[in-house]
Amino acid sequence: GLTYSTKVANWFPSFTIIIDAYHNDVIDKIVAHPTKNIFVWTMLNYGRVSVDGLDINVETSFKLHDKTTLSLGWNHSYQKALNITSKSDRNYRHQIPYTPRVSGSGRASLDTPWFQIAYTLIWSGHRYTGSQNYRVNRLEGYAEHGASVTKEFNIAKNKLSATVEVLNISGNNYEIVHNFPMPGRSARVTVSYSF
């Protein structure tokens, strides 16, 4: 792994990049497969799995004004997780189920003295629902966008915080598990009081 962090200028107070590469040889890799019922899963044992991966994480911030900061973050993962149990298997050197080759996330937040606005993005490349990487087993990738606004109030020595979030802004009915689509657009309000 490699980590680099620096302060560029007063208006650019932080920049950090972390890069990690890895290789794992896993014996008796257990992979959970959902069945026709989301509450009943089948456990499969892959005798040997080879995993090569690369993770990149970038975090930075910009001081836009005396008390206003823009923070940005990005994460990208590449993971090649192949079944290498036996060369005679029909799924030899196929990506193991429900493990995307690429995935990542992004986030941005604007902190002001009055409120905080945040945006998030979570995405995943395609996965396979079965042991064999055939088109019929392919589950398409997805991206989910979210946004929130948070306001904090000081009450005596205590703090009241209110957050309004909109989840899955695009209303995309993507699937993480085959045949079980995730909810569409939704909203959530959270109020917390610290004393």
PDB file of C-alpha atoms in Angstrom:
ATOM      1  CA  GLY A   1       0.000   0.000   0.000  1.00  0.00           C
ATOM      2  CA  LEU A   2       0.927   3.632  -0.475  1.00  0.00           C
ATOM      3  CA  THR A   3      -0.405   6.703   1.339  1.00  0.00           C
ATOM      4  CA  TYR A   4       0.342  10.306   0.399  1.00  0.00           C
ATOM      5  CA  SER A   5      -1.080  13.313   2.250  1.00  0.00           C
ATOM      6  CA  THR A   6      -0.274  17.000   1.922  1.00  0.00           C
ATOM      7  CA  LYS A   7      -1.510  20.530   2.520  1.00  0.00           C
ATOM      8  CA  VAL A   8      -1.333  22.421  -0.772  1.00  0.00           C
ATOM      9  CA  ALA A   9      -2.335  25.907   0.383  1.00  0.00           C
ATOM     10  CA  ASN A  10      -4.547  27.644   2.947  1.00  0.00           C
ATOM     11  CA  TRP A  11      -7.505  27.383   0.554  1.00  0.00           C
ATOM     12  CA  PHE A  12      -6.571  23.738  -0.225  1.00  0.00           C
ATOM     13  CA  PRO A  13      -5.899  22.409   3.284  1.00  0.00           C
ATOM     14  CA  SER A  14      -5.822  18.684   2.618  1.00  0.00           C
ATOM     15  CA  PHE A  15      -5.229  16.151  -0.118  1.00  0.00           C
ATOM     16  CA  THR A  16      -4.840  12.442   0.638  1.00  0.00           C
ATOM     17  CA  ILE A  17      -4.522   9.482  -1.693  1.00  0.00           C
ATOM     18  CA  ILE A  18      -4.323   5.873  -0.523  1.00  0.00           C
ATOM     19  CA  ILE A  19      -3.550   3.023  -2.928  1.00  0.00           C
ATOM     20  CA  ASP A  20      -3.619  -0.592  -1.764  1.00  0.00           C
ATOM     21  CA  ALA A  21      -2.927  -3.658  -3.908  1.00  0.00           C
ATOM     22  CA  TYR A  22      -3.356  -7.210  -2.649  1.00  0.00           C
ATOM     23  CA  HIS A  23      -3.375 -10.874  -3.557  1.00  0.00           C
ATOM     24  CA  ASN A  24      -5.148 -13.542  -1.521  1.00  0.00           C
ATOM     25  CA  ASP A  25      -5.213 -17.306  -1.944  1.00  0.00           C
ATOM     26  CA  VAL A  26      -8.318 -18.507  -0.112  1.00  0.00           C
ATOM     27  CA  ILE A  27      -8.939 -22.152   0.729  1.00  0.00           C
ATOM     28  CA  ASP A  28     -12.548 -23.217   1.416  1.00  0.00           C
ATOM     29  CA  LYS A  29     -14.118 -19.897   0.407  1.00  0.00           C
ATOM     30  CA  ILE A  30     -17.754 -19.847   1.561  1.00  0.00           C
ATOM     31  CA  VAL A  31     -20.133 -17.926  -0.724  1.00  0.00           C
ATOM     32  CA  ALA A  32     -23.784 -17.321   0.157  1.00  0.00           C
ATOM     33  CA  HIS A  33     -26.355 -17.753  -2.643  1.00  0.00           C
ATOM     34  CA  PRO A  34     -29.914 -16.501  -2.198  1.00  0.00           C
ATOM     35  CA  THR A  35     -32.622 -18.977  -3.200  1.00  0.00           C
ATOM     36  CA  LYS A  36     -36.188 -18.211  -4.302  1.00  0.00           C
ATOM     37  CA  ASN A  37     -36.828 -16.936  -0.767  1.00  0.00           C
ATOM     38  CA  ILE A  38     -34.721 -13.946   0.305  1.00  0.00           C
ATOM     39  CA  PHE A  39     -34.646 -15.309   3.875  1.00  0.00           C
ATOM     40  CA  VAL A  40     -33.227 -18.720   2.868  1.00  0.00           C
ATOM     41  CA  TRP A  41     -29.683 -18.774   1.529  1.00  0.00           C
ATOM     42  CA  THR A  42     -27.523 -21.641   0.304  1.00  0.00           C
ATOM     43  CA  MET A  43     -23.870 -21.769   1.332  1.00  0.00           C
ATOM     44  CA  LEU A  44     -21.404 -23.005  -1.274  1.00  0.00           C
ATOM     45  CA  ASN A  45     -17.803 -23.962  -0.583  1.00  0.00           C
ATOM     46  CA  TYR A  46     -15.326 -23.047  -3.312  1.00  0.00           C
ATOM     47  CA  GLY A  47     -12.257 -25.169  -2.671  1.00  0.00           C
ATOM     48  CA  ARG A  48      -9.763 -22.529  -3.753  1.00  0.00           C
ATOM     49  CA  VAL A  49     -10.220 -18.903  -4.808  1.00  0.00           C
ATOM     50  CA  SER A  50      -7.576 -16.485  -6.075  1.00  0.00           C
ATOM     51  CA  VAL A  51      -8.263 -12.817  -5.333  1.00  0.00           C
ATOM     52  CA  ASP A  52      -6.319  -9.924  -6.859  1.00  0.00           C
ATOM     53  CA  GLY A  53      -7.422  -6.424  -5.956  1.00  0.00           C
ATOM     54  CA  LEU A  54      -6.635  -2.746  -6.111  1.00  0.00           C
ATOM     55  CA  ASP A  55      -8.268  -0.070  -3.928  1.00  0.00           C
ATOM     56  CA  ILE A  56      -7.837   3.665  -4.540  1.00  0.00           C
ATOM     57  CA  ASN A  57      -9.158   6.260  -2.112  1.00  0.00           C
ATOM     58  CA  VAL A  58      -8.874  10.028  -2.626  1.00  0.00           C
ATOM     59  CA  GLU A  59      -9.969  12.636  -0.047  1.00  0.00           C
ATOM     60  CA  THR A  60      -9.609  16.385  -0.411  1.00  0.00           C
ATOM     61  CA  SER A  61     -11.043  19.624   0.907  1.00  0.00           C
ATOM     62  CA  PHE A  62     -11.202  23.251  -0.208  1.00  0.00           C
ATOM     63  CA  LYS A  63     -11.708  26.263   2.035  1.00  0.00           C
ATOM     64  CA  LEU A  64     -14.149  28.435   0.085  1.00  0.00           C
ATOM     65  CA  HIS A  65     -14.592  31.047   2.811  1.00  0.00           C
ATOM     66  CA  ASP A  66     -13.566  31.591   6.429  1.00  0.00           C
ATOM     67  CA  LYS A  67     -16.169  29.092   7.734  1.00  0.00           C
ATOM     68  CA  THR A  68     -17.201  27.331   4.518  1.00  0.00           C
ATOM     69  CA  THR A  69     -15.504  24.107   3.395  1.00  0.00           C
ATOM     70  CA  LEU A  70     -16.102  21.834   0.422  1.00  0.00           C
ATOM     71  CA  SER A  71     -14.994  18.221   1.000  1.00  0.00           C
ATOM     72  CA  LEU A  72     -14.728  15.640  -1.774  1.00  0.00           C
ATOM     73  CA  GLY A  73     -14.016  11.918  -1.627  1.00  0.00           C
ATOM     74  CA  TRP A  74     -13.785   9.102  -4.129  1.00  0.00           C
ATOM     75  CA  ASN A  75     -13.183   5.366  -3.746  1.00  0.00           C
ATOM     76  CA  HIS A  76     -12.618   2.827  -6.502  1.00  0.00           C
ATOM     77  CA  SER A  77     -12.138  -0.927  -6.059  1.00  0.00           C
ATOM     78  CA  TYR A  78     -11.068  -3.552  -8.550  1.00  0.00           C
ATOM     79  CA  GLN A  79     -11.389  -7.165  -7.428  1.00  0.00           C
ATOM     80  CA  LYS A  80     -10.701 -10.223  -9.535  1.00  0.00           C
ATOM     81  CA  ALA A  81     -11.940 -13.166  -7.449  1.00  0.00           C
ATOM     82  CA  LEU A  82     -11.641 -16.360  -9.472  1.00  0.00           C
ATOM     83  CA  ASN A  83     -12.561 -19.955  -8.672  1.00  0.00           C
ATOM     84  CA  ILE A  84      -9.380 -21.988  -9.223  1.00  0.00           C
ATOM     85  CA  THR A  85     -10.482 -25.193  -7.484  1.00  0.00           C
ATOM     86  CA  SER A  86     -10.102 -27.575 -10.420  1.00  0.00           C
ATOM     87  CA  LYS A  87      -9.254 -27.109 -14.103  1.00  0.00           C
ATOM     88  CA  SER A  88     -11.947 -29.660 -14.960  1.00  0.00           C
ATOM     89  CA  ASP A  89     -14.732 -27.497 -13.460  1.00  0.00           C
ATOM     90  CA  ARG A  90     -16.942 -25.622 -15.937  1.00  0.00           C
ATOM     91  CA  ASN A  91     -16.575 -22.538 -13.759  1.00  0.00           C
ATOM     92  CA  TYR A  92     -12.771 -22.714 -13.537  1.00  0.00           C
ATOM     93  CA  ARG A  93     -11.315 -19.165 -13.519  1.00  0.00           C
ATOM     94  CA  HIS A  94     -14.812 -17.624 -13.422  1.00  0.00           C
ATOM     95  CA  GLN A  95     -15.567 -14.695 -11.100  1.00  0.00           C
ATOM     96  CA  ILE A  96     -17.278 -15.964  -7.943  1.00  0.00           C
ATOM     97  CA  PRO A  97     -20.980 -15.038  -7.552  1.00  0.00           C
ATOM     98  CA  TYR A  98     -22.122 -11.628  -6.327  1.00  0.00           C
ATOM     99  CA  THR A  99     -18.597 -10.195  -6.433  1.00  0.00           C
ATOM    100  CA  PRO A 100     -18.370  -7.236  -8.814  1.00  0.00           C
ATOM    101  CA  ARG A 101     -15.100  -6.758 -10.662  1.00  0.00           C
ATOM    102  CA  VAL A 102     -15.358  -2.968 -10.162  1.00  0.00           C
ATOM    103  CA  SER A 103     -17.204  -0.874  -7.573  1.00  0.00           C
ATOM    104  CA  GLY A 104     -16.859   2.448  -5.863  1.00  0.00           C
ATOM    105  CA  SER A 105     -18.343   5.465  -4.192  1.00  0.00           C
ATOM    106  CA  GLY A 106     -18.163   9.234  -4.291  1.00  0.00           C
ATOM    107  CA  ARG A 107     -19.161  11.916  -1.837  1.00  0.00           C
ATOM    108  CA  ALA A 108     -19.241  15.686  -1.608  1.00  0.00           C
ATOM    109  CA  SER A 109     -20.234  17.896   1.291  1.00  0.00           C
ATOM    110  CA  LEU A 110     -20.489  21.633   1.736  1.00  0.00           C
ATOM    111  CA  ASP A 111     -20.127  22.787   5.359  1.00  0.00           C
ATOM    112  CA  THR A 112     -21.298  26.313   6.152  1.00  0.00           C
ATOM    113  CA  PRO A 113     -22.042  28.053   9.451  1.00  0.00           C
ATOM    114  CA  TRP A 114     -25.771  27.626   8.723  1.00  0.00           C
ATOM    115  CA  PHE A 115     -26.137  24.074   7.338  1.00  0.00           C
ATOM    116  CA  GLN A 116     -24.403  21.132   5.695  1.00  0.00           C
ATOM    117  CA  ILE A 117     -25.331  19.811   2.232  1.00  0.00           C
ATOM    118  CA  ALA A 118     -24.078  16.360   1.220  1.00  0.00           C
ATOM    119  CA  TYR A 119     -24.218  14.222  -1.922  1.00  0.00           C
ATOM    120  CA  THR A 120     -23.328  10.519  -2.145  1.00  0.00           C
ATOM    121  CA  LEU A 121     -22.919   8.082  -5.008  1.00  0.00           C
ATOM    122  CA  ILE A 122     -22.560   4.315  -4.634  1.00  0.00           C
ATOM    123  CA  TRP A 123     -21.994   2.220  -7.733  1.00  0.00           C
ATOM    124  CA  SER A 124     -21.192  -1.331  -8.696  1.00  0.00           C
ATOM    125  CA  GLY A 125     -20.281  -3.034 -11.936  1.00  0.00           C
ATOM    126  CA  HIS A 126     -22.059  -6.159 -13.104  1.00  0.00           C
ATOM    127  CA  ARG A 127     -21.990  -9.357 -11.045  1.00  0.00           C
ATOM    128  CA  TYR A 128     -22.902 -12.950 -11.697  1.00  0.00           C
ATOM    129  CA  THR A 129     -25.658 -14.721  -9.781  1.00  0.00           C
ATOM    130  CA  GLY A 130     -24.366 -18.210 -10.563  1.00  0.00           C
ATOM    131  CA  SER A 131     -21.062 -20.036 -10.500  1.00  0.00           C
ATOM    132  CA  GLN A 132     -20.604 -19.749 -14.261  1.00  0.00           C
ATOM    133  CA  ASN A 133     -20.026 -16.363 -15.873  1.00  0.00           C
ATOM    134  CA  TYR A 134     -22.586 -16.774 -18.636  1.00  0.00           C
ATOM    135  CA  ARG A 135     -24.859 -13.999 -19.885  1.00  0.00           C
ATOM    136  CA  VAL A 136     -27.935 -15.676 -18.348  1.00  0.00           C
ATOM    137  CA  ASN A 137     -26.328 -15.341 -14.891  1.00  0.00           C
ATOM    138  CA  ARG A 138     -25.307 -11.693 -15.323  1.00  0.00           C
ATOM    139  CA  LEU A 139     -26.787  -9.108 -12.949  1.00  0.00           C
ATOM    140  CA  GLU A 140     -26.337  -5.594 -14.328  1.00  0.00           C
ATOM    141  CA  GLY A 141     -24.484  -2.903 -12.429  1.00  0.00           C
ATOM    142  CA  TYR A 142     -26.165  -0.023 -10.657  1.00  0.00           C
ATOM    143  CA  ALA A 143     -25.614   3.452  -9.281  1.00  0.00           C
ATOM    144  CA  GLU A 144     -27.472   5.030  -6.370  1.00  0.00           C
ATOM    145  CA  HIS A 145     -27.447   8.771  -5.734  1.00  0.00           C
ATOM    146  CA  GLY A 146     -28.410  10.399  -2.447  1.00  0.00           C
ATOM    147  CA  ALA A 147     -28.496  13.919  -1.019  1.00  0.00           C
ATOM    148  CA  SER A 148     -29.032  15.401   2.420  1.00  0.00           C
ATOM    149  CA  VAL A 149     -29.293  18.713   4.242  1.00  0.00           C
ATOM    150  CA  THR A 150     -28.379  18.968   7.941  1.00  0.00           C
ATOM    151  CA  LYS A 151     -28.978  21.866  10.309  1.00  0.00           C
ATOM    152  CA  GLU A 152     -27.686  22.054  13.880  1.00  0.00           C
ATOM    153  CA  PHE A 153     -29.162  24.198  16.648  1.00  0.00           C
ATOM    154  CA  ASN A 154     -27.440  25.023  19.926  1.00  0.00           C
ATOM    155  CA  ILE A 155     -29.864  24.973  22.848  1.00  0.00           C
ATOM    156  CA  ALA A 156     -28.104  26.093  26.022  1.00  0.00           C
ATOM    157  CA  LYS A 157     -25.181  23.634  26.261  1.00  0.00           C
ATOM    158  CA  ASN A 158     -26.963  20.991  24.200  1.00  0.00           C
ATOM    159  CA  LYS A 159     -27.262  20.375  20.469  1.00  0.00           C
ATOM    160  CA  LEU A 160     -30.283  19.588  18.299  1.00  0.00           C
ATOM    161  CA  SER A 161     -29.606  18.236  14.812  1.00  0.00           C
ATOM    162  CA  ALA A 162     -32.148  17.769  12.002  1.00  0.00           C
ATOM    163  CA  THR A 163     -31.386  15.987   8.718  1.00  0.00           C
ATOM    164  CA  VAL A 164     -33.528  15.595   5.609  1.00  0.00           C
ATOM    165  CA  GLU A 165     -32.324  12.932   3.143  1.00  0.00           C
ATOM    166  CA  VAL A 166     -33.479  11.872  -0.302  1.00  0.00           C
ATOM    167  CA  LEU A 167     -32.297   8.329  -1.099  1.00  0.00           C
ATOM    168  CA  ASN A 168     -32.013   6.833  -4.592  1.00  0.00           C
ATOM    169  CA  ILE A 169     -32.763  10.191  -6.221  1.00  0.00           C
ATOM    170  CA  SER A 170     -32.996   8.703  -9.729  1.00  0.00           C
ATOM    171  CA  GLY A 171     -35.622   6.172  -8.584  1.00  0.00           C
ATOM    172  CA  ASN A 172     -33.650   3.313 -10.143  1.00  0.00           C
ATOM    173  CA  ASN A 173     -35.035  -0.120  -9.117  1.00  0.00           C
ATOM    174  CA  TYR A 174     -31.663  -1.863  -9.210  1.00  0.00           C
ATOM    175  CA  GLU A 175     -30.992  -5.338  -7.842  1.00  0.00           C
ATOM    176  CA  ILE A 176     -28.256  -6.286  -5.415  1.00  0.00           C
ATOM    177  CA  VAL A 177     -29.755  -9.777  -5.131  1.00  0.00           C
ATOM    178  CA  HIS A 178     -31.332 -11.323  -8.246  1.00  0.00           C
ATOM    179  CA  ASN A 179     -35.147 -10.925  -8.444  1.00  0.00           C
ATOM    180  CA  PHE A 180     -35.291  -8.671  -5.369  1.00  0.00           C
ATOM    181  CA  PRO A 181     -35.226  -5.027  -6.554  1.00  0.00           C
ATOM    182  CA  MET A 182     -34.259  -2.336  -4.091  1.00  0.00           C
ATOM    183  CA  PRO A 183     -36.762   0.398  -3.187  1.00  0.00           C
ATOM    184  CA  GLY A 184     -37.121   3.380  -5.493  1.00  0.00           C
ATOM    185  CA  ARG A 185     -36.842   6.986  -4.411  1.00  0.00           C
ATOM    186  CA  SER A 186     -37.513   7.639  -0.729  1.00  0.00           C
ATOM    187  CA  ALA A 187     -37.064  10.354   1.871  1.00  0.00           C
ATOM    188  CA  ARG A 188     -36.002  10.223   5.493  1.00  0.00           C
ATOM    189  CA  VAL A 189     -36.023  12.792   8.299  1.00  0.00           C
ATOM    190  CA  THR A 190     -33.771  12.337  11.322  1.00  0.00           C
ATOM    191  CA  VAL A 191     -33.815  14.449  14.468  1.00  0.00           C
ATOM    192  CA  SER A 192     -31.262  13.954  17.244  1.00  0.00           C
ATOM    193  CA  TYR A 193     -30.662  15.728  20.520  1.00  0.00           C
ATOM    194  CA  SER A 194     -27.296  15.620  22.303  1.00  0.00           C
ATOM    195  CA  PHE A 195     -27.050  16.555  25.952  1.00  0.00           C
TER     196      PHE A 195
END
